[in-house]
Amino acid sequence: MLLSNHMSALAELCREIENCQGCGLASSRTRVVPGEGAEDADLFFIGEAPGWYEDQQGRPFVGPAGQFLSQLLALIGLRREQVYISNVIKCRPPQNRDPLPAEIEACCGWLDRQLEIIRPRMIITLGRYSLARYFPNESIGKVHGKARKVGDVIFFPMYHPAAALHQGSLRSIIEEDMRKIPLTLAQSEEVAEIVPEPRQLNLFQVELHEDE
Ligand code: URA
């Protein structure tokens, strides 16, 4: 087979996502925003949903919140290409309204498959929607910057970068949380482990790790 014909599993998945007609957002979007970054990324950042800029370009976090995310990554010596960046839902809700539960339900299988392929060591949730995907009863104000492990994957909740653009006092908190990431990763054996409830097992894809 010619190398040029070979598509990685992740590229193939992104192509599938780009053709998704799974919910009503398919008719209002300009572009689908599957996500982008390194296929072997240790860090997987999950935002909420594409906004106006992302919808125009088909790329995640390219507006003002994205610029701030790039600055945050630079604080720990990383470039966007070295991590993976995606969202809970892959299409922009009209007028940037909050995603509906049915849209999240229809879309989250894509995120699960991205995580299955990339198998990051650490999942960083940005904001309350991606936190709620894994920890529905927790509040971002309480758990931001606190790591815990499910199986051997570290979950690390952070405020959404856009929140700091609206509320200046959050800026230093987000920066401080970001700076904790390298050490948390380096000392992952010291991160407190939690046992998810049975109904959450498939969410965390724990069975994948038990197979190993
Ligand atoms: N906000 C998000 O949650 N995701 C993006 O991709 C851009 C802004």
PDB file of C-alpha atoms and ligand atoms in Angstrom:
ATOM      1  CA  MET A   1       0.000   0.000   0.000  1.00  0.00           C
ATOM      2  CA  LEU A   2       1.223   3.469  -0.798  1.00  0.00           C
ATOM      3  CA  LEU A   3       2.039   5.410   2.330  1.00  0.00           C
ATOM      4  CA  SER A   4       0.134   8.394   1.001  1.00  0.00           C
ATOM      5  CA  ASN A   5      -3.024   6.280   0.970  1.00  0.00           C
ATOM      6  CA  HIS A   6      -2.695   5.422   4.609  1.00  0.00           C
ATOM      7  CA  MET A   7      -4.924   7.313   6.978  1.00  0.00           C
ATOM      8  CA  SER A   8      -4.392   7.024  10.679  1.00  0.00           C
ATOM      9  CA  ALA A   9      -7.262   5.739  12.809  1.00  0.00           C
ATOM     10  CA  LEU A  10      -7.586   9.224  14.244  1.00  0.00           C
ATOM     11  CA  ALA A  11      -7.703  10.913  10.831  1.00  0.00           C
ATOM     12  CA  GLU A  12     -10.347   8.422   9.739  1.00  0.00           C
ATOM     13  CA  LEU A  13     -12.379   9.119  12.843  1.00  0.00           C
ATOM     14  CA  CYS A  14     -12.129  12.880  12.227  1.00  0.00           C
ATOM     15  CA  ARG A  15     -13.423  12.358   8.708  1.00  0.00           C
ATOM     16  CA  GLU A  16     -16.385  10.410  10.105  1.00  0.00           C
ATOM     17  CA  ILE A  17     -17.079  13.167  12.608  1.00  0.00           C
ATOM     18  CA  GLU A  18     -17.010  15.755   9.821  1.00  0.00           C
ATOM     19  CA  ASN A  19     -19.880  13.918   8.134  1.00  0.00           C
ATOM     20  CA  CYS A  20     -21.994  13.575  11.284  1.00  0.00           C
ATOM     21  CA  GLN A  21     -25.726  14.236  11.003  1.00  0.00           C
ATOM     22  CA  GLY A  22     -26.426  13.001  14.518  1.00  0.00           C
ATOM     23  CA  CYS A  23     -28.351  16.012  15.835  1.00  0.00           C
ATOM     24  CA  GLY A  24     -29.971  19.267  14.774  1.00  0.00           C
ATOM     25  CA  LEU A  25     -26.695  21.222  14.943  1.00  0.00           C
ATOM     26  CA  ALA A  26     -25.751  19.606  11.636  1.00  0.00           C
ATOM     27  CA  SER A  27     -28.090  22.004   9.855  1.00  0.00           C
ATOM     28  CA  SER A  28     -26.874  25.224  11.531  1.00  0.00           C
ATOM     29  CA  ARG A  29     -23.115  24.642  11.612  1.00  0.00           C
ATOM     30  CA  THR A  30     -20.660  26.056   9.099  1.00  0.00           C
ATOM     31  CA  ARG A  31     -17.960  23.472   9.829  1.00  0.00           C
ATOM     32  CA  VAL A  32     -17.645  20.532  12.178  1.00  0.00           C
ATOM     33  CA  VAL A  33     -14.818  20.901  14.706  1.00  0.00           C
ATOM     34  CA  PRO A  34     -13.575  17.369  15.453  1.00  0.00           C
ATOM     35  CA  GLY A  35     -10.452  18.337  17.401  1.00  0.00           C
ATOM     36  CA  GLU A  36      -6.734  18.403  16.661  1.00  0.00           C
ATOM     37  CA  GLY A  37      -3.324  17.600  18.034  1.00  0.00           C
ATOM     38  CA  ALA A  38      -0.910  14.749  18.555  1.00  0.00           C
ATOM     39  CA  GLU A  39      -2.147  11.204  18.104  1.00  0.00           C
ATOM     40  CA  ASP A  40       0.174  10.105  20.924  1.00  0.00           C
ATOM     41  CA  ALA A  41      -0.609  13.041  23.224  1.00  0.00           C
ATOM     42  CA  ASP A  42      -0.215  12.565  26.988  1.00  0.00           C
ATOM     43  CA  LEU A  43      -2.587  15.464  27.627  1.00  0.00           C
ATOM     44  CA  PHE A  44      -6.130  15.628  26.247  1.00  0.00           C
ATOM     45  CA  PHE A  45      -7.972  18.936  26.774  1.00  0.00           C
ATOM     46  CA  ILE A  46     -11.770  18.895  26.554  1.00  0.00           C
ATOM     47  CA  GLY A  47     -13.626  22.180  26.114  1.00  0.00           C
ATOM     48  CA  GLU A  48     -17.345  22.770  25.797  1.00  0.00           C
ATOM     49  CA  ALA A  49     -18.390  23.469  22.213  1.00  0.00           C
ATOM     50  CA  PRO A  50     -17.058  25.329  19.186  1.00  0.00           C
ATOM     51  CA  GLY A  51     -17.760  29.054  19.114  1.00  0.00           C
ATOM     52  CA  TRP A  52     -17.974  31.413  16.155  1.00  0.00           C
ATOM     53  CA  TYR A  53     -14.286  31.315  15.165  1.00  0.00           C
ATOM     54  CA  GLU A  54     -14.071  27.553  15.519  1.00  0.00           C
ATOM     55  CA  ASP A  55     -17.222  27.077  13.432  1.00  0.00           C
ATOM     56  CA  GLN A  56     -15.689  29.217  10.676  1.00  0.00           C
ATOM     57  CA  GLN A  57     -12.330  27.416  10.655  1.00  0.00           C
ATOM     58  CA  GLY A  58     -13.209  23.851  11.647  1.00  0.00           C
ATOM     59  CA  ARG A  59     -10.513  23.972  14.340  1.00  0.00           C
ATOM     60  CA  PRO A  60     -10.897  23.958  18.143  1.00  0.00           C
ATOM     61  CA  PHE A  61      -9.947  26.903  20.355  1.00  0.00           C
ATOM     62  CA  VAL A  62      -8.857  29.384  17.690  1.00  0.00           C
ATOM     63  CA  GLY A  63     -10.691  32.465  19.052  1.00  0.00           C
ATOM     64  CA  PRO A  64      -9.776  34.590  22.096  1.00  0.00           C
ATOM     65  CA  ALA A  65     -10.240  31.674  24.546  1.00  0.00           C
ATOM     66  CA  GLY A  66      -7.983  29.619  22.303  1.00  0.00           C
ATOM     67  CA  GLN A  67      -5.267  32.263  22.346  1.00  0.00           C
ATOM     68  CA  PHE A  68      -5.364  32.169  26.106  1.00  0.00           C
ATOM     69  CA  LEU A  69      -5.216  28.361  26.051  1.00  0.00           C
ATOM     70  CA  SER A  70      -2.075  28.574  23.882  1.00  0.00           C
ATOM     71  CA  GLN A  71      -0.533  30.971  26.421  1.00  0.00           C
ATOM     72  CA  LEU A  72      -1.416  28.599  29.229  1.00  0.00           C
ATOM     73  CA  LEU A  73       0.263  25.725  27.383  1.00  0.00           C
ATOM     74  CA  ALA A  74       3.345  27.881  26.846  1.00  0.00           C
ATOM     75  CA  LEU A  75       3.559  28.349  30.631  1.00  0.00           C
ATOM     76  CA  ILE A  76       4.429  24.665  30.894  1.00  0.00           C
ATOM     77  CA  GLY A  77       6.596  24.627  27.784  1.00  0.00           C
ATOM     78  CA  LEU A  78       4.079  23.021  25.450  1.00  0.00           C
ATOM     79  CA  ARG A  79       2.741  23.873  22.017  1.00  0.00           C
ATOM     80  CA  ARG A  80      -0.752  23.004  20.850  1.00  0.00           C
ATOM     81  CA  GLU A  81       0.610  20.363  18.455  1.00  0.00           C
ATOM     82  CA  GLN A  82       2.003  18.384  21.395  1.00  0.00           C
ATOM     83  CA  VAL A  83      -1.352  17.869  23.116  1.00  0.00           C
ATOM     84  CA  TYR A  84      -4.829  16.980  21.886  1.00  0.00           C
ATOM     85  CA  ILE A  85      -7.613  19.571  22.017  1.00  0.00           C
ATOM     86  CA  SER A  86     -11.285  18.812  21.504  1.00  0.00           C
ATOM     87  CA  ASN A  87     -14.737  19.545  22.866  1.00  0.00           C
ATOM     88  CA  VAL A  88     -17.698  17.759  24.424  1.00  0.00           C
ATOM     89  CA  ILE A  89     -19.716  18.575  21.309  1.00  0.00           C
ATOM     90  CA  LYS A  90     -18.252  19.034  17.865  1.00  0.00           C
ATOM     91  CA  CYS A  91     -20.628  21.601  16.332  1.00  0.00           C
ATOM     92  CA  ARG A  92     -21.416  25.164  17.350  1.00  0.00           C
ATOM     93  CA  PRO A  93     -24.780  25.744  19.014  1.00  0.00           C
ATOM     94  CA  PRO A  94     -26.540  28.752  17.416  1.00  0.00           C
ATOM     95  CA  GLN A  95     -25.656  32.053  19.154  1.00  0.00           C
ATOM     96  CA  ASN A  96     -23.249  30.078  21.346  1.00  0.00           C
ATOM     97  CA  ARG A  97     -26.101  28.897  23.546  1.00  0.00           C
ATOM     98  CA  ASP A  98     -25.385  26.129  26.033  1.00  0.00           C
ATOM     99  CA  PRO A  99     -25.341  22.623  24.566  1.00  0.00           C
ATOM    100  CA  LEU A 100     -28.578  20.699  25.121  1.00  0.00           C
ATOM    101  CA  PRO A 101     -28.503  17.361  26.951  1.00  0.00           C
ATOM    102  CA  ALA A 102     -29.728  15.624  23.781  1.00  0.00           C
ATOM    103  CA  GLU A 103     -26.887  17.177  21.756  1.00  0.00           C
ATOM    104  CA  ILE A 104     -24.324  16.033  24.299  1.00  0.00           C
ATOM    105  CA  GLU A 105     -25.835  12.553  24.297  1.00  0.00           C
ATOM    106  CA  ALA A 106     -25.795  12.392  20.496  1.00  0.00           C
ATOM    107  CA  CYS A 107     -22.205  13.627  20.270  1.00  0.00           C
ATOM    108  CA  CYS A 108     -20.266  12.091  23.138  1.00  0.00           C
ATOM    109  CA  GLY A 109     -19.602   8.803  21.393  1.00  0.00           C
ATOM    110  CA  TRP A 110     -17.152  10.717  19.182  1.00  0.00           C
ATOM    111  CA  LEU A 111     -15.237  11.971  22.205  1.00  0.00           C
ATOM    112  CA  ASP A 112     -15.133   8.469  23.674  1.00  0.00           C
ATOM    113  CA  ARG A 113     -13.669   7.119  20.441  1.00  0.00           C
ATOM    114  CA  GLN A 114     -11.060   9.889  20.309  1.00  0.00           C
ATOM    115  CA  LEU A 115     -10.013   9.017  23.841  1.00  0.00           C
ATOM    116  CA  GLU A 116      -9.871   5.309  22.959  1.00  0.00           C
ATOM    117  CA  ILE A 117      -7.467   5.992  20.100  1.00  0.00           C
ATOM    118  CA  ILE A 118      -5.278   8.545  21.833  1.00  0.00           C
ATOM    119  CA  ARG A 119      -5.292   6.959  25.282  1.00  0.00           C
ATOM    120  CA  PRO A 120      -3.947  10.080  27.019  1.00  0.00           C
ATOM    121  CA  ARG A 121      -2.330   9.830  30.445  1.00  0.00           C
ATOM    122  CA  MET A 122      -4.250  12.866  31.604  1.00  0.00           C
ATOM    123  CA  ILE A 123      -7.670  14.299  30.696  1.00  0.00           C
ATOM    124  CA  ILE A 124      -8.011  18.005  31.435  1.00  0.00           C
ATOM    125  CA  THR A 125     -11.612  19.157  31.526  1.00  0.00           C
ATOM    126  CA  LEU A 126     -12.103  22.851  30.733  1.00  0.00           C
ATOM    127  CA  GLY A 127     -15.214  24.305  32.307  1.00  0.00           C
ATOM    128  CA  ARG A 128     -18.342  22.781  33.737  1.00  0.00           C
ATOM    129  CA  TYR A 129     -19.681  20.904  30.727  1.00  0.00           C
ATOM    130  CA  SER A 130     -16.688  18.680  30.298  1.00  0.00           C
ATOM    131  CA  LEU A 131     -16.382  18.263  34.075  1.00  0.00           C
ATOM    132  CA  ALA A 132     -20.036  17.197  34.171  1.00  0.00           C
ATOM    133  CA  ARG A 133     -19.418  14.583  31.515  1.00  0.00           C
ATOM    134  CA  TYR A 134     -17.306  12.623  34.021  1.00  0.00           C
ATOM    135  CA  PHE A 135     -18.303  14.020  37.409  1.00  0.00           C
ATOM    136  CA  PRO A 136     -21.898  15.207  37.072  1.00  0.00           C
ATOM    137  CA  ASN A 137     -22.364  16.162  40.708  1.00  0.00           C
ATOM    138  CA  GLU A 138     -19.250  18.218  41.232  1.00  0.00           C
ATOM    139  CA  SER A 139     -18.772  21.940  41.082  1.00  0.00           C
ATOM    140  CA  ILE A 140     -15.838  23.428  39.224  1.00  0.00           C
ATOM    141  CA  GLY A 141     -15.277  25.972  42.001  1.00  0.00           C
ATOM    142  CA  LYS A 142     -14.511  23.143  44.411  1.00  0.00           C
ATOM    143  CA  VAL A 143     -12.572  20.653  42.313  1.00  0.00           C
ATOM    144  CA  HIS A 144     -10.527  22.773  39.887  1.00  0.00           C
ATOM    145  CA  GLY A 145      -6.828  22.045  40.099  1.00  0.00           C
ATOM    146  CA  LYS A 146      -7.359  18.772  41.980  1.00  0.00           C
ATOM    147  CA  ALA A 147      -6.187  15.638  40.227  1.00  0.00           C
ATOM    148  CA  ARG A 148      -7.535  12.149  40.690  1.00  0.00           C
ATOM    149  CA  LYS A 149      -7.055   8.877  38.927  1.00  0.00           C
ATOM    150  CA  VAL A 150      -9.545   6.459  37.477  1.00  0.00           C
ATOM    151  CA  GLY A 151      -7.624   3.329  36.531  1.00  0.00           C
ATOM    152  CA  ASP A 152      -4.377   4.834  35.314  1.00  0.00           C
ATOM    153  CA  VAL A 153      -5.884   7.929  33.724  1.00  0.00           C
ATOM    154  CA  ILE A 154      -5.590  11.200  35.612  1.00  0.00           C
ATOM    155  CA  PHE A 155      -8.553  13.583  35.522  1.00  0.00           C
ATOM    156  CA  PHE A 156      -7.689  17.219  36.086  1.00  0.00           C
ATOM    157  CA  PRO A 157     -10.516  19.800  36.079  1.00  0.00           C
ATOM    158  CA  MET A 158      -9.781  23.421  35.213  1.00  0.00           C
ATOM    159  CA  TYR A 159     -11.883  26.511  34.715  1.00  0.00           C
ATOM    160  CA  HIS A 160     -12.701  27.271  31.094  1.00  0.00           C
ATOM    161  CA  PRO A 161     -10.187  29.748  29.596  1.00  0.00           C
ATOM    162  CA  ALA A 162     -13.100  31.905  28.400  1.00  0.00           C
ATOM    163  CA  ALA A 163     -14.153  32.323  32.040  1.00  0.00           C
ATOM    164  CA  ALA A 164     -10.896  34.134  32.755  1.00  0.00           C
ATOM    165  CA  LEU A 165     -11.523  36.468  29.831  1.00  0.00           C
ATOM    166  CA  HIS A 166     -14.827  37.491  31.413  1.00  0.00           C
ATOM    167  CA  GLN A 167     -13.693  37.417  35.009  1.00  0.00           C
ATOM    168  CA  GLY A 168     -10.155  38.710  35.461  1.00  0.00           C
ATOM    169  CA  SER A 169      -9.743  37.284  38.958  1.00  0.00           C
ATOM    170  CA  LEU A 170      -9.823  33.756  37.532  1.00  0.00           C
ATOM    171  CA  ARG A 171      -6.784  34.315  35.371  1.00  0.00           C
ATOM    172  CA  SER A 172      -4.171  33.654  38.019  1.00  0.00           C
ATOM    173  CA  ILE A 173      -6.159  30.674  39.313  1.00  0.00           C
ATOM    174  CA  ILE A 174      -6.200  29.053  35.871  1.00  0.00           C
ATOM    175  CA  GLU A 175      -2.510  29.760  35.425  1.00  0.00           C
ATOM    176  CA  GLU A 176      -1.723  28.247  38.797  1.00  0.00           C
ATOM    177  CA  ASP A 177      -3.745  25.126  37.968  1.00  0.00           C
ATOM    178  CA  MET A 178      -1.982  24.780  34.611  1.00  0.00           C
ATOM    179  CA  ARG A 179       1.414  24.940  36.292  1.00  0.00           C
ATOM    180  CA  LYS A 180       0.483  21.908  38.417  1.00  0.00           C
ATOM    181  CA  ILE A 181       0.163  19.653  35.385  1.00  0.00           C
ATOM    182  CA  PRO A 182       3.806  18.652  34.744  1.00  0.00           C
ATOM    183  CA  LEU A 183       4.470  17.576  38.325  1.00  0.00           C
ATOM    184  CA  THR A 184       1.127  15.789  38.576  1.00  0.00           C
ATOM    185  CA  LEU A 185       2.034  13.806  35.483  1.00  0.00           C
ATOM    186  CA  ALA A 186       5.543  13.082  36.728  1.00  0.00           C
ATOM    187  CA  GLN A 187       4.243  11.901  40.105  1.00  0.00           C
ATOM    188  CA  SER A 188       1.145  10.139  38.829  1.00  0.00           C
ATOM    189  CA  GLU A 189       1.529   7.255  41.276  1.00  0.00           C
ATOM    190  CA  GLU A 190       0.812   9.714  44.064  1.00  0.00           C
ATOM    191  CA  VAL A 191      -2.478  10.928  42.637  1.00  0.00           C
ATOM    192  CA  ALA A 192      -5.459   9.736  44.686  1.00  0.00           C
ATOM    193  CA  GLU A 193      -7.388   6.994  42.942  1.00  0.00           C
ATOM    194  CA  ILE A 194     -11.164   6.902  42.896  1.00  0.00           C
ATOM    195  CA  VAL A 195     -13.418   3.996  42.065  1.00  0.00           C
ATOM    196  CA  PRO A 196     -16.216   5.088  39.759  1.00  0.00           C
ATOM    197  CA  GLU A 197     -19.758   3.982  40.350  1.00  0.00           C
ATOM    198  CA  PRO A 198     -20.758   0.973  38.209  1.00  0.00           C
ATOM    199  CA  ARG A 199     -22.933   3.122  35.924  1.00  0.00           C
ATOM    200  CA  GLN A 200     -19.900   5.281  35.182  1.00  0.00           C
ATOM    201  CA  LEU A 201     -17.565   2.459  34.205  1.00  0.00           C
ATOM    202  CA  ASN A 202     -18.145   2.725  30.468  1.00  0.00           C
ATOM    203  CA  LEU A 203     -17.706   6.483  30.664  1.00  0.00           C
ATOM    204  CA  PHE A 204     -14.218   6.063  31.992  1.00  0.00           C
ATOM    205  CA  GLN A 205     -13.557   3.136  29.673  1.00  0.00           C
ATOM    206  CA  VAL A 206     -12.108   1.291  32.627  1.00  0.00           C
ATOM    207  CA  GLU A 207     -12.639  -2.049  30.933  1.00  0.00           C
ATOM    208  CA  LEU A 208     -10.038  -1.052  28.353  1.00  0.00           C
ATOM    209  CA  HIS A 209      -7.452  -0.780  31.073  1.00  0.00           C
ATOM    210  CA  GLU A 210      -8.444  -4.014  32.776  1.00  0.00           C
ATOM    211  CA  ASP A 211      -7.702  -5.857  29.527  1.00  0.00           C
ATOM    212  CA  GLU A 212      -4.083  -4.872  29.643  1.00  0.00           C
TER     213      GLU A 212
HETATM  214  N1  URA B   1     -14.670  27.296  23.680  1.00  0.00           N
HETATM  215  C1  URA B   1     -14.755  25.952  23.732  1.00  0.00           C
HETATM  216  O1  URA B   1     -15.257  25.371  24.685  1.00  0.00           O
HETATM  217  N2  URA B   1     -14.279  25.270  22.717  1.00  0.00           N
HETATM  218  C2  URA B   1     -13.697  25.824  21.667  1.00  0.00           C
HETATM  219  O2  URA B   1     -13.275  25.106  20.778  1.00  0.00           O
HETATM  220  C3  URA B   1     -13.620  27.231  21.644  1.00  0.00           C
HETATM  221  C4  URA B   1     -14.114  27.952  22.660  1.00  0.00           C
END
